[in-house]
Structure formats: C-alpha cells, structure tokens
Amino acid sequence: MKTFVSVLGLASLIALAACDSKQENKVENAYENQADAIDNQADNMEAMADNLSGNAENAAENAADALENKADATREAGERAADAVEKTEKH
C-alpha cells in the first residue's frame, strides 16, 4: 500500500509540474491566434492561385508558402515566449 501511495504521489507531482501558468498560456495563445490568422491568409492565397495560371499562379503559390512559413515561425516564437514566461515565473 505504501508503494501505491508513493507512486500516486509522484504521478501527481509530475502532473502538476507539467501544468502551464495562466500567463504562459496567454502568451502562447496570442501567438497561436496570430499564426492561425496567417494560415487563413495562406489558405485564401492558395484558393486564389487555383483560379490563376502560369506565372501568376506560381507567384500566388509562392506567397502562400511564405505565409505558411511565417505562421510556423510565429508558432515557434510563441513557444519560446511561453518558455521565457515560465522561466521568469520560477525565479
């Protein structure tokens, strides 16, 4: 029984350590929302490219790819910002 209680207590501590703070979530969500908006722009650009041809189609597809890369970079920046918030809260 002691072993079970110890394992349960350890599992609870690990679960608590994995929780993000409200501020950390707020920062990450702000970046995620911005990235989602950029992804929507990329989707719109891709839809527009479907109605074009030749160089115009290629240019629109390249612009959509650039927007998708920007969205990915925004998400990564959000993760780094959230990590920074987490580090400052622990000190």
PDB file of C-alpha atoms in Angstrom:
ATOM      1  CA  MET A   1       0.000   0.000   0.000  1.00  0.00           C
ATOM      2  CA  LYS A   2       2.861   2.425   0.782  1.00  0.00           C
ATOM      3  CA  THR A   3       4.321   1.817  -2.669  1.00  0.00           C
ATOM      4  CA  PHE A   4       0.980   2.570  -4.314  1.00  0.00           C
ATOM      5  CA  VAL A   5       0.605   5.806  -2.349  1.00  0.00           C
ATOM      6  CA  SER A   6       4.181   6.808  -3.212  1.00  0.00           C
ATOM      7  CA  VAL A   7       3.650   6.138  -6.901  1.00  0.00           C
ATOM      8  CA  LEU A   8       0.366   8.034  -6.832  1.00  0.00           C
ATOM      9  CA  GLY A   9       2.015  10.982  -5.092  1.00  0.00           C
ATOM     10  CA  LEU A  10       4.875  11.023  -7.586  1.00  0.00           C
ATOM     11  CA  ALA A  11       2.448  10.908 -10.506  1.00  0.00           C
ATOM     12  CA  SER A  12       0.556  13.855  -9.023  1.00  0.00           C
ATOM     13  CA  LEU A  13       3.744  15.895  -8.671  1.00  0.00           C
ATOM     14  CA  ILE A  14       4.700  15.178 -12.266  1.00  0.00           C
ATOM     15  CA  ALA A  15       1.245  16.204 -13.447  1.00  0.00           C
ATOM     16  CA  LEU A  16       1.448  19.462 -11.517  1.00  0.00           C
ATOM     17  CA  ALA A  17       4.876  20.235 -12.924  1.00  0.00           C
ATOM     18  CA  ALA A  18       3.517  19.815 -16.449  1.00  0.00           C
ATOM     19  CA  CYS A  19       0.801  22.442 -15.950  1.00  0.00           C
ATOM     20  CA  ASP A  20       1.311  25.779 -17.649  1.00  0.00           C
ATOM     21  CA  SER A  21       0.590  29.021 -15.869  1.00  0.00           C
ATOM     22  CA  LYS A  22      -2.218  31.315 -16.988  1.00  0.00           C
ATOM     23  CA  GLN A  23       0.304  33.895 -18.187  1.00  0.00           C
ATOM     24  CA  GLU A  24       2.256  31.279 -20.123  1.00  0.00           C
ATOM     25  CA  ASN A  25      -0.938  30.061 -21.797  1.00  0.00           C
ATOM     26  CA  LYS A  26      -1.988  33.636 -22.543  1.00  0.00           C
ATOM     27  CA  VAL A  27       1.293  34.370 -24.322  1.00  0.00           C
ATOM     28  CA  GLU A  28       1.265  31.137 -26.277  1.00  0.00           C
ATOM     29  CA  ASN A  29      -2.402  31.574 -27.249  1.00  0.00           C
ATOM     30  CA  ALA A  30      -1.749  35.092 -28.544  1.00  0.00           C
ATOM     31  CA  TYR A  31       0.976  33.788 -30.843  1.00  0.00           C
ATOM     32  CA  GLU A  32      -1.165  30.806 -31.849  1.00  0.00           C
ATOM     33  CA  ASN A  33      -4.068  33.102 -32.767  1.00  0.00           C
ATOM     34  CA  GLN A  34      -1.761  35.245 -34.874  1.00  0.00           C
ATOM     35  CA  ALA A  35      -0.365  32.134 -36.597  1.00  0.00           C
ATOM     36  CA  ASP A  36      -3.896  30.889 -37.294  1.00  0.00           C
ATOM     37  CA  ALA A  37      -4.747  34.211 -38.945  1.00  0.00           C
ATOM     38  CA  ILE A  38      -1.644  33.936 -41.123  1.00  0.00           C
ATOM     39  CA  ASP A  39      -2.587  30.361 -42.029  1.00  0.00           C
ATOM     40  CA  ASN A  40      -6.013  31.635 -43.097  1.00  0.00           C
ATOM     41  CA  GLN A  41      -4.331  34.199 -45.342  1.00  0.00           C
ATOM     42  CA  ALA A  42      -2.244  31.395 -46.863  1.00  0.00           C
ATOM     43  CA  ASP A  43      -5.377  29.321 -47.472  1.00  0.00           C
ATOM     44  CA  ASN A  44      -7.014  32.269 -49.203  1.00  0.00           C
ATOM     45  CA  MET A  45      -3.916  32.814 -51.324  1.00  0.00           C
ATOM     46  CA  GLU A  46      -3.903  29.143 -52.331  1.00  0.00           C
ATOM     47  CA  ALA A  47      -7.583  29.346 -53.276  1.00  0.00           C
ATOM     48  CA  MET A  48      -6.819  32.397 -55.388  1.00  0.00           C
ATOM     49  CA  ALA A  49      -3.900  30.553 -57.029  1.00  0.00           C
ATOM     50  CA  ASP A  50      -6.318  27.823 -58.107  1.00  0.00           C
ATOM     51  CA  ASN A  51      -8.084  30.410 -60.267  1.00  0.00           C
ATOM     52  CA  LEU A  52      -4.886  31.695 -61.880  1.00  0.00           C
ATOM     53  CA  SER A  53      -2.456  30.226 -64.361  1.00  0.00           C
ATOM     54  CA  GLY A  54       1.176  30.476 -65.360  1.00  0.00           C
ATOM     55  CA  ASN A  55       3.402  32.963 -63.588  1.00  0.00           C
ATOM     56  CA  ALA A  56       0.516  34.455 -61.618  1.00  0.00           C
ATOM     57  CA  GLU A  57      -0.366  31.039 -60.226  1.00  0.00           C
ATOM     58  CA  ASN A  58       3.266  30.376 -59.286  1.00  0.00           C
ATOM     59  CA  ALA A  59       3.568  33.763 -57.608  1.00  0.00           C
ATOM     60  CA  ALA A  60       0.399  33.185 -55.584  1.00  0.00           C
ATOM     61  CA  GLU A  61       1.554  29.713 -54.545  1.00  0.00           C
ATOM     62  CA  ASN A  62       4.948  31.112 -53.504  1.00  0.00           C
ATOM     63  CA  ALA A  63       3.221  33.817 -51.484  1.00  0.00           C
ATOM     64  CA  ALA A  64       1.053  31.160 -49.797  1.00  0.00           C
ATOM     65  CA  ASP A  65       4.160  29.125 -48.967  1.00  0.00           C
ATOM     66  CA  ALA A  66       5.817  32.202 -47.488  1.00  0.00           C
ATOM     67  CA  LEU A  67       2.748  32.852 -45.344  1.00  0.00           C
ATOM     68  CA  GLU A  68       2.745  29.253 -44.109  1.00  0.00           C
ATOM     69  CA  ASN A  69       6.419  29.598 -43.174  1.00  0.00           C
ATOM     70  CA  LYS A  70       5.621  32.825 -41.337  1.00  0.00           C
ATOM     71  CA  ALA A  71       2.828  31.059 -39.435  1.00  0.00           C
ATOM     72  CA  ASP A  72       5.210  28.273 -38.428  1.00  0.00           C
ATOM     73  CA  ALA A  73       7.811  30.810 -37.298  1.00  0.00           C
ATOM     74  CA  THR A  74       5.139  32.640 -35.289  1.00  0.00           C
ATOM     75  CA  ARG A  75       4.157  29.428 -33.512  1.00  0.00           C
ATOM     76  CA  GLU A  76       7.798  28.698 -32.694  1.00  0.00           C
ATOM     77  CA  ALA A  77       8.252  32.226 -31.377  1.00  0.00           C
ATOM     78  CA  GLY A  78       5.164  31.727 -29.223  1.00  0.00           C
ATOM     79  CA  GLU A  79       6.613  28.569 -27.735  1.00  0.00           C
ATOM     80  CA  ARG A  80       9.873  30.366 -26.963  1.00  0.00           C
ATOM     81  CA  ALA A  81       7.995  33.294 -25.426  1.00  0.00           C
ATOM     82  CA  ALA A  82       5.902  30.953 -23.300  1.00  0.00           C
ATOM     83  CA  ASP A  83       9.064  29.170 -22.173  1.00  0.00           C
ATOM     84  CA  ALA A  84      10.572  32.525 -21.218  1.00  0.00           C
ATOM     85  CA  VAL A  85       7.482  33.375 -19.162  1.00  0.00           C
ATOM     86  CA  GLU A  86       7.704  30.008 -17.450  1.00  0.00           C
ATOM     87  CA  LYS A  87      11.368  30.589 -16.579  1.00  0.00           C
ATOM     88  CA  THR A  88      10.698  34.037 -15.110  1.00  0.00           C
ATOM     89  CA  GLU A  89       7.834  32.670 -13.016  1.00  0.00           C
ATOM     90  CA  LYS A  90      10.063  30.011 -11.491  1.00  0.00           C
ATOM     91  CA  HIS A  91      12.585  32.556 -10.268  1.00  0.00           C
TER      92      HIS A  91
END
